Tab-separated table of C-alpha atoms and ligand atoms in Angstrom:
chain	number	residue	atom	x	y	z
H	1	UNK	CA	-8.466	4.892	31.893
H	2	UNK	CA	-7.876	1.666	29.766
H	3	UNK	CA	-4.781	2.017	27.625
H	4	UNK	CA	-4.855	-0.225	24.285
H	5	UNK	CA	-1.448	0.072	22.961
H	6	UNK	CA	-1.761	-0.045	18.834
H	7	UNK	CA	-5.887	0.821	19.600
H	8	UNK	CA	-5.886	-3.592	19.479
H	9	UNK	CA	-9.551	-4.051	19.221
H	10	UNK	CA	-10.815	-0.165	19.594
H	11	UNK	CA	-13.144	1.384	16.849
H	12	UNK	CA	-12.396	4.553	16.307
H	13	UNK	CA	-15.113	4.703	13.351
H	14	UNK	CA	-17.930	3.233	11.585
H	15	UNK	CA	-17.172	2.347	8.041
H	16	UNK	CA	-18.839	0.774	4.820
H	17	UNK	CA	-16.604	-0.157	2.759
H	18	UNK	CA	-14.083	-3.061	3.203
H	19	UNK	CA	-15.345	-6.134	5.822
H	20	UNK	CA	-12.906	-8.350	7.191
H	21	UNK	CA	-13.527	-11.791	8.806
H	22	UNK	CA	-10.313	-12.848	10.269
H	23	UNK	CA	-11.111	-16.092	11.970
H	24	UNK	CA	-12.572	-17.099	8.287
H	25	UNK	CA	-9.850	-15.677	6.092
H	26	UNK	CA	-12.787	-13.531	4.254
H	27	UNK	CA	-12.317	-10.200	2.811
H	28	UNK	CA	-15.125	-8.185	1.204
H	29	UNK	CA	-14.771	-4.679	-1.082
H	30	UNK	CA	-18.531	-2.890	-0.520
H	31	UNK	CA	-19.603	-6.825	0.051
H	32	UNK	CA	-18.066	-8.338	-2.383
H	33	UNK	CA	-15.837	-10.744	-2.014
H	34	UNK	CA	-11.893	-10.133	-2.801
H	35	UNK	CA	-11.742	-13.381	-4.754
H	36	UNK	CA	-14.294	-12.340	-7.383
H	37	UNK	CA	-13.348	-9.099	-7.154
H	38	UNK	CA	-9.724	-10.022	-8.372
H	39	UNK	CA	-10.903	-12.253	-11.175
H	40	UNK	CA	-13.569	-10.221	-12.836
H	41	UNK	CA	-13.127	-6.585	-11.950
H	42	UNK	CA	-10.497	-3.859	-13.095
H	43	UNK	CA	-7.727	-2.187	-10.714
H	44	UNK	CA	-9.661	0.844	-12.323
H	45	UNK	CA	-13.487	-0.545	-11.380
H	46	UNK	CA	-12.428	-1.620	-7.896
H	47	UNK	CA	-11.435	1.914	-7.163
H	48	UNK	CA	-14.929	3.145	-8.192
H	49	UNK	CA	-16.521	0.964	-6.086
H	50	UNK	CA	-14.508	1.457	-2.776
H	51	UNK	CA	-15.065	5.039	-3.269
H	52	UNK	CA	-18.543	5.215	-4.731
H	53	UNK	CA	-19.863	2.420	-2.991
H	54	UNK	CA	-21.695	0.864	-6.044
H	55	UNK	CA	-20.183	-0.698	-9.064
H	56	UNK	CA	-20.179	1.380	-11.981
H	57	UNK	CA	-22.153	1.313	-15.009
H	58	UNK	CA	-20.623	0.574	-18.629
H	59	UNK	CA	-20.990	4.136	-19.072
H	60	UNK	CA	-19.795	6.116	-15.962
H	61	UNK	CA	-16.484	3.293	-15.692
H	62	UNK	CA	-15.453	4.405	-19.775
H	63	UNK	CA	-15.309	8.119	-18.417
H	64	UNK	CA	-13.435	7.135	-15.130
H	65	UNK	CA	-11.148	4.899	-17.168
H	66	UNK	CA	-10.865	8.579	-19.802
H	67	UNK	CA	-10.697	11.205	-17.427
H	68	UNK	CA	-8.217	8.474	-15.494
H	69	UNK	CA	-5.818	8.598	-18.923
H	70	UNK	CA	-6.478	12.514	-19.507
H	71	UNK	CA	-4.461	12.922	-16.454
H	72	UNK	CA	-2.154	10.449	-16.173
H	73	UNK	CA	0.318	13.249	-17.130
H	74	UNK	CA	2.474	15.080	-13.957
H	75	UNK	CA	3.952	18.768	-14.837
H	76	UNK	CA	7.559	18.993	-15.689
H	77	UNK	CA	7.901	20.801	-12.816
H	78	UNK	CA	7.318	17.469	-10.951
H	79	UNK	CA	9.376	15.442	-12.854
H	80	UNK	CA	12.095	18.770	-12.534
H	81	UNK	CA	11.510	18.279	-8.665
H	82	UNK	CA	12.418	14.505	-8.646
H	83	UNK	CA	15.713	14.741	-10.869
H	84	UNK	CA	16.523	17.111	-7.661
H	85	UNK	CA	16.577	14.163	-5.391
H	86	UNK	CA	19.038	11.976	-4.667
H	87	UNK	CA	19.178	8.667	-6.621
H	88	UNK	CA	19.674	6.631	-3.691
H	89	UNK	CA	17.055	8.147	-1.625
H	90	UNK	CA	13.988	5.797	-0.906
H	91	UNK	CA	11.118	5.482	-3.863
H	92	UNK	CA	8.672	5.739	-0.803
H	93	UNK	CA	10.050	9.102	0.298
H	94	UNK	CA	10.208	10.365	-3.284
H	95	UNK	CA	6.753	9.120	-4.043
H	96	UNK	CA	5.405	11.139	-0.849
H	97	UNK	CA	7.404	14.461	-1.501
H	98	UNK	CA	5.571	14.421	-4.931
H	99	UNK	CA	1.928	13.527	-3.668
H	100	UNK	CA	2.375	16.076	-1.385
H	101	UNK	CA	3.795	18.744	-4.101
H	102	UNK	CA	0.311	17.831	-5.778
H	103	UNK	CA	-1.535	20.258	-3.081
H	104	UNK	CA	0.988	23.005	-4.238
H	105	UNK	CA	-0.270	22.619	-8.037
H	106	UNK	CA	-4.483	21.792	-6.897
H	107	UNK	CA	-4.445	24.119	-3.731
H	108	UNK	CA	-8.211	25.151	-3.697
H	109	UNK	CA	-9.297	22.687	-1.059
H	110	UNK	CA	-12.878	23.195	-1.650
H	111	UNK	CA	-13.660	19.683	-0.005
H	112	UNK	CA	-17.175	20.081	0.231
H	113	UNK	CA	-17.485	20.667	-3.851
H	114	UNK	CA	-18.430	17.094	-5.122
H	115	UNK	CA	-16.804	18.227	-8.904
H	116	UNK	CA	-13.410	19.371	-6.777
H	117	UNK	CA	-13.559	15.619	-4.884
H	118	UNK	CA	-14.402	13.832	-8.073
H	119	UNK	CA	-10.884	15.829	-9.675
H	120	UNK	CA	-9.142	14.984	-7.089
H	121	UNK	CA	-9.705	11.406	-6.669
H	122	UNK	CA	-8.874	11.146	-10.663
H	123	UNK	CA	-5.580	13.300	-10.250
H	124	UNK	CA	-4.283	11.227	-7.708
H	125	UNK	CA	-5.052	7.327	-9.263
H	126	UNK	CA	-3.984	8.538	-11.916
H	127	UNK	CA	-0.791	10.313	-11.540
H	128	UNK	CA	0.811	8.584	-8.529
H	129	UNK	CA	1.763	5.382	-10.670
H	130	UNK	CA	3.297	8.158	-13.257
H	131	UNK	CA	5.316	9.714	-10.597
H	132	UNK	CA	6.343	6.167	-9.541
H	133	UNK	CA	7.795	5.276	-12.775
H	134	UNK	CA	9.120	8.323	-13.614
H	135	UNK	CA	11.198	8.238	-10.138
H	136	UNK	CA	12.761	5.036	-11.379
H	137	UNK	CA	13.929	6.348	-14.674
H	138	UNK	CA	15.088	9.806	-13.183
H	139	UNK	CA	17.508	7.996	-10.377
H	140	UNK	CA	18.839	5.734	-13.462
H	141	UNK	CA	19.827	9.119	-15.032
H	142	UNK	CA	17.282	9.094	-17.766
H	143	UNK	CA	14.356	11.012	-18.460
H	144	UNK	CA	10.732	9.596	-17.684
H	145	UNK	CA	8.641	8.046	-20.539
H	146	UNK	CA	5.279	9.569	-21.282
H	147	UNK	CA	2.099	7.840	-20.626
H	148	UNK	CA	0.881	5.484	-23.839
H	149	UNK	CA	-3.037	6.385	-24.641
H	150	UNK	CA	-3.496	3.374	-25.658
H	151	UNK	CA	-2.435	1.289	-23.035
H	152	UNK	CA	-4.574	0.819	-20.168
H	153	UNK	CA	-3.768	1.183	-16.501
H	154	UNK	CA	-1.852	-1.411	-15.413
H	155	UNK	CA	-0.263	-2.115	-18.673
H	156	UNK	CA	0.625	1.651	-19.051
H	157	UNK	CA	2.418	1.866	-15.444
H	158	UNK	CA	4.171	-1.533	-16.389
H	159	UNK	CA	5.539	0.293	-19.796
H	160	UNK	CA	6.487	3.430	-18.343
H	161	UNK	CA	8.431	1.578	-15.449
H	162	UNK	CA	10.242	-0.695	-17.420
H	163	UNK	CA	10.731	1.150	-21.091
H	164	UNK	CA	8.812	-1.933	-23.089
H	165	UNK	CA	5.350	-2.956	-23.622
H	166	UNK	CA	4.375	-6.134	-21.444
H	167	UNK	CA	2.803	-9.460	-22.309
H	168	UNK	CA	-1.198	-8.391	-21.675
H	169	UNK	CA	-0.610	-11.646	-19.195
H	170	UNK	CA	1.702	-9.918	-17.074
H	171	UNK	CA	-0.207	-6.447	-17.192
H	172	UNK	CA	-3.586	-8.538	-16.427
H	173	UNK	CA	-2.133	-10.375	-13.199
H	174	UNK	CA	-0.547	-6.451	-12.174
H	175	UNK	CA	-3.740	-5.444	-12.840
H	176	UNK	CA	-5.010	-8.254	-10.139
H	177	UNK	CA	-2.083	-7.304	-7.877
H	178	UNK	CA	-3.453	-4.119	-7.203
H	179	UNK	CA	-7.093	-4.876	-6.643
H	180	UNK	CA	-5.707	-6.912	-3.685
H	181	UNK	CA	-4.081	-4.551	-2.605
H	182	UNK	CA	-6.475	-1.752	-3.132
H	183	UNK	CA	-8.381	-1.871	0.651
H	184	UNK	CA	-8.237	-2.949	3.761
H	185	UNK	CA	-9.725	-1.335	6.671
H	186	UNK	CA	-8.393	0.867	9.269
H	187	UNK	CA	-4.152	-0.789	8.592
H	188	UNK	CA	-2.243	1.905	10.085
H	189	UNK	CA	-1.487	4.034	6.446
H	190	UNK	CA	-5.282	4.264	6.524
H	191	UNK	CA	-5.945	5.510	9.993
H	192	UNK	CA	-3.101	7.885	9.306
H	193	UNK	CA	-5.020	9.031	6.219
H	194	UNK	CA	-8.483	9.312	8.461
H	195	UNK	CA	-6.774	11.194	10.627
H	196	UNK	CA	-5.036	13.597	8.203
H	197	UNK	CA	-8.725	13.608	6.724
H	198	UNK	CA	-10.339	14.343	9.643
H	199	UNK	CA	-8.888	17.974	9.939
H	200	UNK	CA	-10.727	18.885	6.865
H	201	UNK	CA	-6.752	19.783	4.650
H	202	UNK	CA	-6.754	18.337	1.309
H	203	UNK	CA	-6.605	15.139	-0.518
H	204	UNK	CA	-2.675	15.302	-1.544
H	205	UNK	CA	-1.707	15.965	2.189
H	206	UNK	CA	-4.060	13.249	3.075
H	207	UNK	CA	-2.456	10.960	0.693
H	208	UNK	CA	0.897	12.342	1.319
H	209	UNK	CA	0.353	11.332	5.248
H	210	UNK	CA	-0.648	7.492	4.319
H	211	UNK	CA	2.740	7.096	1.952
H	212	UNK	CA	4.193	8.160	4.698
H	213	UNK	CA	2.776	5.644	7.157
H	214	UNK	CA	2.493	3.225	4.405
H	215	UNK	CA	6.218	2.760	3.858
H	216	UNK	CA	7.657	1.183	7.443
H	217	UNK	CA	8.807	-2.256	7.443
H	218	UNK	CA	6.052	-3.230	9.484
H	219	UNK	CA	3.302	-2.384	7.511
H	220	UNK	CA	3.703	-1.748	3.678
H	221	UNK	CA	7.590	-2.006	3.668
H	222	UNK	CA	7.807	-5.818	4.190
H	223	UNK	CA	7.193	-7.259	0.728
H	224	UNK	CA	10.573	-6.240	0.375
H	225	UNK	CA	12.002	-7.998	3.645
H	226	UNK	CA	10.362	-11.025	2.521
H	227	UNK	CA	12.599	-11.323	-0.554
H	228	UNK	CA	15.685	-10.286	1.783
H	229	UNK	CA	14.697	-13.478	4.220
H	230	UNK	CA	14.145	-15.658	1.572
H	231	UNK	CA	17.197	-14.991	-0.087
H	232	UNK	CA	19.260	-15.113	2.839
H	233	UNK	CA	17.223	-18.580	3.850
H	234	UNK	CA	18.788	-19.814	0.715
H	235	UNK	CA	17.433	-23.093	-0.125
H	236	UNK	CA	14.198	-25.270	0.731
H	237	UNK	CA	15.827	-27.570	3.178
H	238	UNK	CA	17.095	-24.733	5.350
H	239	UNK	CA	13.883	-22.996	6.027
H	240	UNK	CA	13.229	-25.160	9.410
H	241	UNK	CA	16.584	-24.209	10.820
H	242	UNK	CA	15.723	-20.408	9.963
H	243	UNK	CA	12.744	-20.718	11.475
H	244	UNK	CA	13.507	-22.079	14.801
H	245	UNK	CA	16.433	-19.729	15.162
H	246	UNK	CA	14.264	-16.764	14.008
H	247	UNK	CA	11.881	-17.797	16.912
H	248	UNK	CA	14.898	-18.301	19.292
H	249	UNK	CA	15.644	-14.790	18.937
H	250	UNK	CA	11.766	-13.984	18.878
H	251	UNK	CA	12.439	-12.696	15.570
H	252	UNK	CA	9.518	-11.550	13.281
H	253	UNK	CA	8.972	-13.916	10.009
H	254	UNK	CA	8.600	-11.181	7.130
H	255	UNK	CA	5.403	-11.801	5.556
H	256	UNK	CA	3.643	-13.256	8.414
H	257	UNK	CA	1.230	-12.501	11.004
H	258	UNK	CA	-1.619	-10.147	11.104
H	259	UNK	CA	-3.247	-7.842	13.581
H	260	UNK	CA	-6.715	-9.334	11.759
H	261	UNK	CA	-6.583	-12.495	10.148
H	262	UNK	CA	-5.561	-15.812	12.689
H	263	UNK	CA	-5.599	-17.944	9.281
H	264	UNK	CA	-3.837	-17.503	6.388
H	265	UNK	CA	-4.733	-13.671	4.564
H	266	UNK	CA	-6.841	-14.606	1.656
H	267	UNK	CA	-5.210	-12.589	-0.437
H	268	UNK	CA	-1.849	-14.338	-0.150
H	269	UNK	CA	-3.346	-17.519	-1.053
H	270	UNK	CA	-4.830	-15.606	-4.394
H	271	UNK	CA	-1.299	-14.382	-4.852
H	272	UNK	CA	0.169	-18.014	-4.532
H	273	UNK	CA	-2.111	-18.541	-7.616
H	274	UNK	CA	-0.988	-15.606	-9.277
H	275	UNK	CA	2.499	-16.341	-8.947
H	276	UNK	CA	2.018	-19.996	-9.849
H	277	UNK	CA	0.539	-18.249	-13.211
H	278	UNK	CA	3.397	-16.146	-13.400
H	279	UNK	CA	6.087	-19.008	-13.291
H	280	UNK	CA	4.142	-21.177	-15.835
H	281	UNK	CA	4.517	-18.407	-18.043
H	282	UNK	CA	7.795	-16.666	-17.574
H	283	UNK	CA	9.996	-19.179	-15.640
H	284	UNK	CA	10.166	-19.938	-12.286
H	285	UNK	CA	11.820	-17.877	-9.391
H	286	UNK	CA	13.772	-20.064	-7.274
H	287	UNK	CA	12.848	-18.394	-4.256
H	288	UNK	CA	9.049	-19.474	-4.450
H	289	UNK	CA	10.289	-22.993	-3.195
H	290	UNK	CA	12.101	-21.582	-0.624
H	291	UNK	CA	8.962	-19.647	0.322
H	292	UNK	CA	6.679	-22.793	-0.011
H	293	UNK	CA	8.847	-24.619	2.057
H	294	UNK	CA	8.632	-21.975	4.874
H	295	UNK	CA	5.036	-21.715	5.253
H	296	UNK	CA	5.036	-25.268	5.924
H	297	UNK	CA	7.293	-25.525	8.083
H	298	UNK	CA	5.896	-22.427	9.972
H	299	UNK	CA	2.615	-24.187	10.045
H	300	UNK	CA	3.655	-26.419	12.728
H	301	UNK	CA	5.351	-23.596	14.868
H	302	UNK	CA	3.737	-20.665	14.196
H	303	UNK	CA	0.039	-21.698	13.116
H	304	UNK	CA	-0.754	-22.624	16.709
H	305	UNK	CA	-0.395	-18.825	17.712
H	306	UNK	CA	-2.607	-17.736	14.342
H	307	UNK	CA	0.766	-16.407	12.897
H	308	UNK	CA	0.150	-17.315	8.534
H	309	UNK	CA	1.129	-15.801	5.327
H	310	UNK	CA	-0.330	-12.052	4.890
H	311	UNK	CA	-0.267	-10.092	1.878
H	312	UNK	CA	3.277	-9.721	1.635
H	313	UNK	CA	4.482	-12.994	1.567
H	314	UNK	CA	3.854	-13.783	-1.793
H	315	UNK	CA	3.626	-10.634	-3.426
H	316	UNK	CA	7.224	-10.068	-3.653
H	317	UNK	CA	8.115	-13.011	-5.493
H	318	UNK	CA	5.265	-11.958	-7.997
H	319	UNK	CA	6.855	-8.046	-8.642
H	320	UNK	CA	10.561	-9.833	-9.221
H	321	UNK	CA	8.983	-11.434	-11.686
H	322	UNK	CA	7.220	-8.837	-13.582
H	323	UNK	CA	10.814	-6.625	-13.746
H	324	UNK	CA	9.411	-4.261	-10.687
H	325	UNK	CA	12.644	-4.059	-8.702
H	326	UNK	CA	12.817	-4.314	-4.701
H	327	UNK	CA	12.593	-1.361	-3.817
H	328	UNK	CA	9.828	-0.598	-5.952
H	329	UNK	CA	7.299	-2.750	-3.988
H	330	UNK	CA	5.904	-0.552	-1.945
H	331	UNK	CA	5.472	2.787	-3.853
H	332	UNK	CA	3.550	0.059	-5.558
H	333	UNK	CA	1.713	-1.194	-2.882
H	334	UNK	CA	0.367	2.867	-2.280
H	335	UNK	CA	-0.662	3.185	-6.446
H	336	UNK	CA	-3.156	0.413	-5.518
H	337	UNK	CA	-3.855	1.534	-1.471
H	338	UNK	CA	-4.625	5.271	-2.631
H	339	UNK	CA	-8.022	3.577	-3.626
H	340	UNK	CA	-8.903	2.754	-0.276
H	341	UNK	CA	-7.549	5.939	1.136
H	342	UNK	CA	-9.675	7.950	-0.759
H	343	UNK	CA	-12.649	6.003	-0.175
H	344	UNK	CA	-11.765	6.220	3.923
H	345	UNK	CA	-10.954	10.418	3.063
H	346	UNK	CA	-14.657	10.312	1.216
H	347	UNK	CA	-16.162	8.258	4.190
H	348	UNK	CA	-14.455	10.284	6.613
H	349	UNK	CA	-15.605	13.882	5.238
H	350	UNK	CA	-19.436	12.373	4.944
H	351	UNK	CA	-19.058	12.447	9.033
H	352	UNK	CA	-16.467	14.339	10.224
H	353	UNK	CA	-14.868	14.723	14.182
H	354	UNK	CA	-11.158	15.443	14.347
H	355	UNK	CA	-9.364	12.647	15.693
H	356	UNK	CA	-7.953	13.650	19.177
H	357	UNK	CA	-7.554	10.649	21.375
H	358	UNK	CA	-5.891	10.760	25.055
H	359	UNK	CA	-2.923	9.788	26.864
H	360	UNK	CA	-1.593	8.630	29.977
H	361	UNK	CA	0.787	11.073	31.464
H	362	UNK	CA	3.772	9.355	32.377
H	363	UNK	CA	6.070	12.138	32.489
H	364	UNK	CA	7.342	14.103	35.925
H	365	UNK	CA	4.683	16.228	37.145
H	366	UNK	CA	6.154	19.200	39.168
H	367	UNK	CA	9.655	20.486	38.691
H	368	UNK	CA	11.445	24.138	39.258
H	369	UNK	CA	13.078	26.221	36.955
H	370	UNK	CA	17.040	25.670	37.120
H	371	UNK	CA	19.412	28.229	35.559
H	372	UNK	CA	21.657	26.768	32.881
H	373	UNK	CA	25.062	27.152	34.810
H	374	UNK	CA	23.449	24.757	37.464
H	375	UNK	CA	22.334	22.294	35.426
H	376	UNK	CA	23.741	18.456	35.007
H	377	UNK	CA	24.918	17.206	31.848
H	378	UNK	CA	21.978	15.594	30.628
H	379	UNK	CA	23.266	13.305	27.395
K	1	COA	N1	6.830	-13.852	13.217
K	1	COA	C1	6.967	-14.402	14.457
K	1	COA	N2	6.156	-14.091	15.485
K	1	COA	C2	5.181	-13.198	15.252
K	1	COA	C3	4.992	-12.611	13.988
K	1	COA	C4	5.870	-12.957	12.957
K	1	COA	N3	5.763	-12.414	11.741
K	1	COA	N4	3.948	-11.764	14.052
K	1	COA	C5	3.495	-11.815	15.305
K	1	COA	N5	4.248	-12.677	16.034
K	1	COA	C6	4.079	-13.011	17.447
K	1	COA	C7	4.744	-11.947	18.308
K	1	COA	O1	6.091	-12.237	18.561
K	1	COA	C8	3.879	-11.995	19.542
K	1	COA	O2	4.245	-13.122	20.294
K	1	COA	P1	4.198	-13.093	21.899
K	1	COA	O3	2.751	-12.851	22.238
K	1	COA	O4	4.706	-14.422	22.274
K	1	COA	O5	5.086	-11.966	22.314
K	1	COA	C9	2.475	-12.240	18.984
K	1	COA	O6	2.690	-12.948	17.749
K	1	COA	C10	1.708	-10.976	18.711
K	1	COA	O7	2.514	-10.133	17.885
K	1	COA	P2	2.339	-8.574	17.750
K	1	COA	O8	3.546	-7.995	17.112
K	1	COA	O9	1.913	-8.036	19.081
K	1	COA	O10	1.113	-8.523	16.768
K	1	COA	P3	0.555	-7.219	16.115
K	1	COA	O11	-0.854	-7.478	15.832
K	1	COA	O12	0.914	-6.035	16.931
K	1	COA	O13	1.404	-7.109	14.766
K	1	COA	C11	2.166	-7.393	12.577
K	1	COA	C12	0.953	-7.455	13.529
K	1	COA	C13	1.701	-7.584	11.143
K	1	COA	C14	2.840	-6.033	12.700
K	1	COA	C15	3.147	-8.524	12.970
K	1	COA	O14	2.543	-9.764	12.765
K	1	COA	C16	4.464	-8.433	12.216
K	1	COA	O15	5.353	-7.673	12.624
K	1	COA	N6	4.613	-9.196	11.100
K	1	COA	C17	5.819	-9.134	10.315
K	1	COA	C18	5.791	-7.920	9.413
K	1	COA	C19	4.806	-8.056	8.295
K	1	COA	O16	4.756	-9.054	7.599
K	1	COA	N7	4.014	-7.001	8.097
K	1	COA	C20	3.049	-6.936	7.014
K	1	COA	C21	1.657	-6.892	7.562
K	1	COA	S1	0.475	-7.028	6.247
């Protein structure tokens, strides 16, 4: 038996809905590419075509976008369950305690009823960025604002999070943020939520799974790293030295290197532009030189491996900037991702085996029972 630590280069399904050339730097949502995608679509109409396949029409995307605000809402008993956790417990472990608590409020699991899937997938887009920004008020001691019905998405999350209306700039490059971020094959949060899928429980568990796998520093987590490294880098001019000792110690570089792309991740290079955007607007963060200095100067020593800029690199420096503090980054990250793990839960139900892969036994194979009073101390 082959082993394939990580599953490097295994499928372990067929899928139809995001296409990744890595050697290219090409990304493509149902075919389309990610850089049209991000400049014409909607956060909102990205998420009906990863999980419908097709873009919608001007009528069927007003009634997503209504039944989306209809239940933006979460029960108090949610928000009641939140002011119960500790303020200085992690977002990410506060945002998947309450996706989960959504199975306890929607528990019919009738998965094969296309009106209980349709509910579902609304619920969830639309209340997870709720029960992000409500989070964030609760562990300041205050209680959560109420959704605005006449904001839209992103510009609705941005308000609740922060307590003010934002410039329809900033909500429109959010907005972009999260169509980036909305997809991308089988990363690990996604094969966790296939897998959670694939024994037929419900969407809030499957959901609740992905947050879960979503939030480790080496996946979803290291937006946040990224800022860490570049603050602790300092200054342009010292971002060779870092570097080279970073490598020294075969360190990871935060925000670089990717199981699929061996060129820079498209989408960081669309988030360069968005931050560029940003700055021009708003003022600049100091850090972005510090960043543009280190991909440079990683070009030379890490390019020849295929190690460049992925997602995360960039996208930091753009949520500092539109008030979304640190530790905030990656609940976000999972209000845009549960897009693509409901379209991979959808995908997955439409041809369903449980996953159940194999092992190599490593372990001792034969032993004898030894009474406790005979045993060695084993710790
Ligand atoms: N900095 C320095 N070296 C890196 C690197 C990084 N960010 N990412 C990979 N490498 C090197 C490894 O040290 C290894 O070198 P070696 O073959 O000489 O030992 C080689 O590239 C392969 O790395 P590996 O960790 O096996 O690749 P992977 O496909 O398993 O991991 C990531 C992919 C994304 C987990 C990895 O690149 C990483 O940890 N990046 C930093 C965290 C990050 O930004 N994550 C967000 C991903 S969107």
């Amino acid at each position: 038996m082959l082993l394939r630590p990580g599953l490097e280069g295994v499928p372990v399904t067929q899928s139809a809905i995001c296409d990744i050339d890595g050697l290219q730097g090409k990304l493509k949502y149902r075919g389309y590419p990610i850089a049209e995608l991000a400049s014409q679509s909607s956060f909102l109409e990205t998420t009906y075509l990863l999980i419908w396949g097709e873009l919608p029409s001007a009528d069927e995307l007003r009634d997503f976008e209504a039944k989306v605000q209809m239940h933006r809402r979460v029960s108090f008993r949610v928000r009641d369950m939140m002011k119960c956790f500790p303020a200085t417990g992690h977002p990410m472990d506060a945002l998947q305690s309450c996706a989960a608590s959504l199975g306890l409020f929607y528990s019919r699991r009738a998965i094969d009823n296309p009106q209980y899937v349709y509910d579902a997938v609304i619920r969830l887009i639309a209340k997870i960025p709720t029960m992000v920004a409500a989070f964030q008020l609760i562990r300041k001691g205050q209680d959560p604002i109420q959704p605005r019905d006449d904001l839209a998405y992103s510009a609705n999350f941005l308000y609740m999070l922060t307590e003010r209306e934002q410039d329809p700039l900033a909500a429109r490059i959010f907005d972009r943020c999260l169509i980036l971020h909305a997809e991308h094959s089988l990363n690990a949060s996604t094969f966790s939520a296939r897998v959670t899928a694939s024994t037929l429980t419900d969407p809030y568990a499957v959901v609740a799974s992905a947050v879960g796998t979503l939030a480790g520093p080496l996946h979803g987590g290291a937006n946040e790293d990224v800022i860490a490294m570049l603050e602790e880098i300092g200054t342009p001019e010292n971002a060779g030295a870092y570097l080279d000792e970073a490598i020294a110690k075969k360190q990871k570089i935060m925000g670089f290197g990717h199981r699929e792309y061996r060129v820079k991740d498209p989408r960081a290079s669309i988030l360069e532009e968005l931050a560029e955007e940003l700055f021009a607007r708003f003022g600049k963060d100091e850090m972005y030189d510090v960043a543009r200095a280190l991909e440079k100067e990683a070009a030379a020593r890490l390019g020849p491996k295929g190690i460049y800029p992925n997602v995360d690199f960039y996208s930091g420096l753009v949520y500092r900037k539109l008030g979304i503090p640190r530790d905030l980054f990656t609940p976000v990250f999972a209000i845009s991702r549960v897009a693509g793990w409901l379209a991979h839960w959808r995908e997955q139900l439409g041809a369903n085996r449980i996953f159940r892969p194999s092992q190599i036994y490593t372990g001792v194979k034969d032993r004898t029972w030894i009474p406790t009073d005979e045993r060695k101390k084993t710790l």
